[in-house]
């Protein structure tokens, strides 16, 4: 049974998923059909690695199409606000500082857009959950594998 919670995405994130879905349904499907046609033309399908590979690719493609259709059916687009945000929410960039003075900037996104290497963290991650709803000046503590980390919210801005 699939999880039917809403999926929070920025307009950019939704557009990226829609582009991927369109590609999978058209170009990728055509490529797989061509590979399958070539493999069938080779004859005996019982021991045809090309045919098996094309079937696997088709299964993976259809699975991803179904997954994207499910995600997009539950999307709630989070619009960027105007001015300065008053609290941490999806679509807000948070400037954090550790007690030792180290700073980092993170943008809150839904779980399907999270990319730690790009500074985008999910609202469902431990740090994301701790930050949601907090304001500038608030202190948050997050328990992690290396113990507890403390952060102070220094600034908020719309992403």
PDB file of C-alpha atoms in Angstrom:
ATOM      1  CA  UNK A   1       0.000   0.000   0.000  1.00  0.00           C
ATOM      2  CA  UNK A   2       1.429   3.370  -0.989  1.00  0.00           C
ATOM      3  CA  UNK A   3       1.830   6.238   1.387  1.00  0.00           C
ATOM      4  CA  UNK A   4      -0.844   8.812   0.546  1.00  0.00           C
ATOM      5  CA  UNK A   5       0.638  11.795   2.394  1.00  0.00           C
ATOM      6  CA  UNK A   6       0.903  15.032   0.435  1.00  0.00           C
ATOM      7  CA  UNK A   7       4.200  15.559  -1.380  1.00  0.00           C
ATOM      8  CA  UNK A   8       5.558  19.074  -0.880  1.00  0.00           C
ATOM      9  CA  UNK A   9       7.534  20.453  -3.823  1.00  0.00           C
ATOM     10  CA  UNK A  10       8.605  23.815  -5.089  1.00  0.00           C
ATOM     11  CA  UNK A  11       7.268  24.771  -8.524  1.00  0.00           C
ATOM     12  CA  UNK A  12      10.767  24.025  -9.878  1.00  0.00           C
ATOM     13  CA  UNK A  13      10.798  20.561  -8.308  1.00  0.00           C
ATOM     14  CA  UNK A  14       7.359  19.740  -9.703  1.00  0.00           C
ATOM     15  CA  UNK A  15       8.427  20.868 -13.190  1.00  0.00           C
ATOM     16  CA  UNK A  16      11.535  18.640 -12.972  1.00  0.00           C
ATOM     17  CA  UNK A  17       9.410  15.585 -12.141  1.00  0.00           C
ATOM     18  CA  UNK A  18       6.938  16.408 -14.916  1.00  0.00           C
ATOM     19  CA  UNK A  19       9.821  16.668 -17.410  1.00  0.00           C
ATOM     20  CA  UNK A  20      11.198  13.308 -16.283  1.00  0.00           C
ATOM     21  CA  UNK A  21       7.755  11.714 -16.619  1.00  0.00           C
ATOM     22  CA  UNK A  22       7.289  13.099 -20.148  1.00  0.00           C
ATOM     23  CA  UNK A  23      10.746  11.808 -21.148  1.00  0.00           C
ATOM     24  CA  UNK A  24      10.065   8.327 -19.738  1.00  0.00           C
ATOM     25  CA  UNK A  25       6.681   8.083 -21.494  1.00  0.00           C
ATOM     26  CA  UNK A  26       8.011   9.185 -24.885  1.00  0.00           C
ATOM     27  CA  UNK A  27      11.734   9.066 -25.654  1.00  0.00           C
ATOM     28  CA  UNK A  28      12.718   6.348 -23.165  1.00  0.00           C
ATOM     29  CA  UNK A  29       9.739   4.164 -24.095  1.00  0.00           C
ATOM     30  CA  UNK A  30      10.664   4.495 -27.793  1.00  0.00           C
ATOM     31  CA  UNK A  31      14.301   3.517 -27.083  1.00  0.00           C
ATOM     32  CA  UNK A  32      13.200   0.425 -25.141  1.00  0.00           C
ATOM     33  CA  UNK A  33      10.757  -0.583 -27.890  1.00  0.00           C
ATOM     34  CA  UNK A  34      13.567  -0.322 -30.466  1.00  0.00           C
ATOM     35  CA  UNK A  35      15.879  -2.470 -28.307  1.00  0.00           C
ATOM     36  CA  UNK A  36      13.120  -5.028 -27.830  1.00  0.00           C
ATOM     37  CA  UNK A  37      12.424  -5.086 -31.574  1.00  0.00           C
ATOM     38  CA  UNK A  38      16.103  -5.728 -32.336  1.00  0.00           C
ATOM     39  CA  UNK A  39      16.240  -8.517 -29.750  1.00  0.00           C
ATOM     40  CA  UNK A  40      13.077 -10.183 -31.101  1.00  0.00           C
ATOM     41  CA  UNK A  41      14.534 -10.049 -34.618  1.00  0.00           C
ATOM     42  CA  UNK A  42      17.482 -12.131 -33.355  1.00  0.00           C
ATOM     43  CA  UNK A  43      15.196 -15.124 -32.866  1.00  0.00           C
ATOM     44  CA  UNK A  44      15.063 -17.538 -29.911  1.00  0.00           C
ATOM     45  CA  UNK A  45      13.862 -15.474 -26.925  1.00  0.00           C
ATOM     46  CA  UNK A  46      14.610 -18.141 -24.309  1.00  0.00           C
ATOM     47  CA  UNK A  47      18.343 -17.438 -24.336  1.00  0.00           C
ATOM     48  CA  UNK A  48      18.364 -13.890 -25.620  1.00  0.00           C
ATOM     49  CA  UNK A  49      20.242 -11.550 -23.264  1.00  0.00           C
ATOM     50  CA  UNK A  50      19.239  -8.493 -25.315  1.00  0.00           C
ATOM     51  CA  UNK A  51      15.554  -9.362 -24.960  1.00  0.00           C
ATOM     52  CA  UNK A  52      15.924  -9.989 -21.207  1.00  0.00           C
ATOM     53  CA  UNK A  53      17.730  -6.647 -20.836  1.00  0.00           C
ATOM     54  CA  UNK A  54      15.008  -4.815 -22.800  1.00  0.00           C
ATOM     55  CA  UNK A  55      12.288  -6.432 -20.662  1.00  0.00           C
ATOM     56  CA  UNK A  56      14.124  -5.389 -17.474  1.00  0.00           C
ATOM     57  CA  UNK A  57      14.516  -1.829 -18.814  1.00  0.00           C
ATOM     58  CA  UNK A  58      10.805  -1.710 -19.672  1.00  0.00           C
ATOM     59  CA  UNK A  59       9.857  -2.947 -16.195  1.00  0.00           C
ATOM     60  CA  UNK A  60      12.110  -0.328 -14.533  1.00  0.00           C
ATOM     61  CA  UNK A  61      10.764   2.420 -16.797  1.00  0.00           C
ATOM     62  CA  UNK A  62       7.133   1.469 -16.098  1.00  0.00           C
ATOM     63  CA  UNK A  63       7.846   1.318 -12.354  1.00  0.00           C
ATOM     64  CA  UNK A  64       9.364   4.811 -12.392  1.00  0.00           C
ATOM     65  CA  UNK A  65       6.435   6.131 -14.464  1.00  0.00           C
ATOM     66  CA  UNK A  66       3.983   4.726 -11.892  1.00  0.00           C
ATOM     67  CA  UNK A  67       6.041   6.205  -9.045  1.00  0.00           C
ATOM     68  CA  UNK A  68       6.165   9.656 -10.682  1.00  0.00           C
ATOM     69  CA  UNK A  69       2.436   9.588 -11.469  1.00  0.00           C
ATOM     70  CA  UNK A  70       1.719   8.740  -7.821  1.00  0.00           C
ATOM     71  CA  UNK A  71       3.999  11.515  -6.552  1.00  0.00           C
ATOM     72  CA  UNK A  72       2.556  14.094  -8.946  1.00  0.00           C
ATOM     73  CA  UNK A  73      -1.011  13.116  -7.984  1.00  0.00           C
ATOM     74  CA  UNK A  74      -0.225  14.121  -4.384  1.00  0.00           C
ATOM     75  CA  UNK A  75       1.854  17.259  -5.018  1.00  0.00           C
ATOM     76  CA  UNK A  76       1.207  20.393  -3.061  1.00  0.00           C
ATOM     77  CA  UNK A  77       3.276  23.184  -4.559  1.00  0.00           C
ATOM     78  CA  UNK A  78       4.893  25.404  -1.959  1.00  0.00           C
ATOM     79  CA  UNK A  79       5.088  28.953  -3.250  1.00  0.00           C
ATOM     80  CA  UNK A  80       7.977  31.185  -2.253  1.00  0.00           C
ATOM     81  CA  UNK A  81       6.814  34.076  -0.146  1.00  0.00           C
ATOM     82  CA  UNK A  82       7.559  37.766  -0.434  1.00  0.00           C
ATOM     83  CA  UNK A  83       9.599  39.784   2.012  1.00  0.00           C
ATOM     84  CA  UNK A  84      11.246  38.030   4.942  1.00  0.00           C
ATOM     85  CA  UNK A  85       9.867  34.780   6.380  1.00  0.00           C
ATOM     86  CA  UNK A  86       8.975  34.798  10.056  1.00  0.00           C
ATOM     87  CA  UNK A  87       9.581  31.079  10.623  1.00  0.00           C
ATOM     88  CA  UNK A  88      11.218  28.055   9.040  1.00  0.00           C
ATOM     89  CA  UNK A  89       9.004  26.334   6.480  1.00  0.00           C
ATOM     90  CA  UNK A  90       9.411  24.632   3.122  1.00  0.00           C
ATOM     91  CA  UNK A  91      10.905  27.049   0.602  1.00  0.00           C
ATOM     92  CA  UNK A  92      12.872  28.979   3.234  1.00  0.00           C
ATOM     93  CA  UNK A  93      16.660  29.189   3.361  1.00  0.00           C
ATOM     94  CA  UNK A  94      17.954  28.996   6.930  1.00  0.00           C
ATOM     95  CA  UNK A  95      21.307  30.412   8.031  1.00  0.00           C
ATOM     96  CA  UNK A  96      22.552  28.394  11.014  1.00  0.00           C
ATOM     97  CA  UNK A  97      25.464  28.909  13.365  1.00  0.00           C
ATOM     98  CA  UNK A  98      27.062  26.400  15.716  1.00  0.00           C
ATOM     99  CA  UNK A  99      28.268  27.448  19.184  1.00  0.00           C
ATOM    100  CA  UNK A 100      31.828  27.369  17.770  1.00  0.00           C
ATOM    101  CA  UNK A 101      30.878  29.984  15.168  1.00  0.00           C
ATOM    102  CA  UNK A 102      30.639  27.756  12.101  1.00  0.00           C
ATOM    103  CA  UNK A 103      27.907  28.842   9.706  1.00  0.00           C
ATOM    104  CA  UNK A 104      25.915  26.942   7.140  1.00  0.00           C
ATOM    105  CA  UNK A 105      23.022  27.731   4.894  1.00  0.00           C
ATOM    106  CA  UNK A 106      20.296  25.166   4.172  1.00  0.00           C
ATOM    107  CA  UNK A 107      17.110  25.348   2.154  1.00  0.00           C
ATOM    108  CA  UNK A 108      14.065  23.477   3.433  1.00  0.00           C
ATOM    109  CA  UNK A 109      12.391  21.343   0.763  1.00  0.00           C
ATOM    110  CA  UNK A 110      10.059  18.359   0.588  1.00  0.00           C
ATOM    111  CA  UNK A 111      11.609  14.888   0.742  1.00  0.00           C
ATOM    112  CA  UNK A 112      11.511  14.394  -3.052  1.00  0.00           C
ATOM    113  CA  UNK A 113      13.704  17.464  -3.636  1.00  0.00           C
ATOM    114  CA  UNK A 114      16.209  16.892  -0.842  1.00  0.00           C
ATOM    115  CA  UNK A 115      19.849  17.033  -1.955  1.00  0.00           C
ATOM    116  CA  UNK A 116      22.312  17.482   0.897  1.00  0.00           C
ATOM    117  CA  UNK A 117      25.159  18.221  -1.514  1.00  0.00           C
ATOM    118  CA  UNK A 118      23.188  21.213  -2.863  1.00  0.00           C
ATOM    119  CA  UNK A 119      22.242  22.396   0.626  1.00  0.00           C
ATOM    120  CA  UNK A 120      18.614  21.253   0.306  1.00  0.00           C
ATOM    121  CA  UNK A 121      17.312  19.305   3.289  1.00  0.00           C
ATOM    122  CA  UNK A 122      13.994  17.573   3.744  1.00  0.00           C
ATOM    123  CA  UNK A 123      11.417  18.797   6.206  1.00  0.00           C
ATOM    124  CA  UNK A 124      11.216  15.124   7.258  1.00  0.00           C
ATOM    125  CA  UNK A 125      14.937  14.770   8.119  1.00  0.00           C
ATOM    126  CA  UNK A 126      15.906  15.018  11.803  1.00  0.00           C
ATOM    127  CA  UNK A 127      17.398  18.507  11.341  1.00  0.00           C
ATOM    128  CA  UNK A 128      14.497  19.560   9.111  1.00  0.00           C
ATOM    129  CA  UNK A 129      11.952  18.435  11.690  1.00  0.00           C
ATOM    130  CA  UNK A 130      13.815  20.286  14.442  1.00  0.00           C
ATOM    131  CA  UNK A 131      13.930  23.492  12.377  1.00  0.00           C
ATOM    132  CA  UNK A 132      10.330  23.591  11.117  1.00  0.00           C
ATOM    133  CA  UNK A 133       8.378  26.432  12.703  1.00  0.00           C
ATOM    134  CA  UNK A 134      11.409  27.961  14.450  1.00  0.00           C
ATOM    135  CA  UNK A 135      12.300  31.668  14.263  1.00  0.00           C
ATOM    136  CA  UNK A 136      15.482  33.751  14.076  1.00  0.00           C
ATOM    137  CA  UNK A 137      17.301  33.514  17.407  1.00  0.00           C
ATOM    138  CA  UNK A 138      15.861  30.086  18.269  1.00  0.00           C
ATOM    139  CA  UNK A 139      18.245  27.326  19.271  1.00  0.00           C
ATOM    140  CA  UNK A 140      17.700  23.766  18.056  1.00  0.00           C
ATOM    141  CA  UNK A 141      19.311  20.542  19.174  1.00  0.00           C
ATOM    142  CA  UNK A 142      19.554  17.540  16.905  1.00  0.00           C
ATOM    143  CA  UNK A 143      20.680  14.109  18.010  1.00  0.00           C
ATOM    144  CA  UNK A 144      22.837  12.404  15.404  1.00  0.00           C
ATOM    145  CA  UNK A 145      25.258   9.497  15.113  1.00  0.00           C
ATOM    146  CA  UNK A 146      28.078  11.661  16.512  1.00  0.00           C
ATOM    147  CA  UNK A 147      26.048  12.908  19.465  1.00  0.00           C
ATOM    148  CA  UNK A 148      23.927  15.998  19.850  1.00  0.00           C
ATOM    149  CA  UNK A 149      24.467  19.119  17.717  1.00  0.00           C
ATOM    150  CA  UNK A 150      23.264  22.593  18.637  1.00  0.00           C
ATOM    151  CA  UNK A 151      22.422  25.266  16.072  1.00  0.00           C
ATOM    152  CA  UNK A 152      21.217  28.848  16.384  1.00  0.00           C
ATOM    153  CA  UNK A 153      19.013  30.259  13.633  1.00  0.00           C
ATOM    154  CA  UNK A 154      20.753  33.429  12.454  1.00  0.00           C
ATOM    155  CA  UNK A 155      18.726  34.384   9.386  1.00  0.00           C
ATOM    156  CA  UNK A 156      15.778  33.331   7.240  1.00  0.00           C
ATOM    157  CA  UNK A 157      15.127  34.136   3.599  1.00  0.00           C
ATOM    158  CA  UNK A 158      12.893  32.803   0.842  1.00  0.00           C
ATOM    159  CA  UNK A 159      14.800  30.467  -1.445  1.00  0.00           C
TER     160      UNK A 159
END
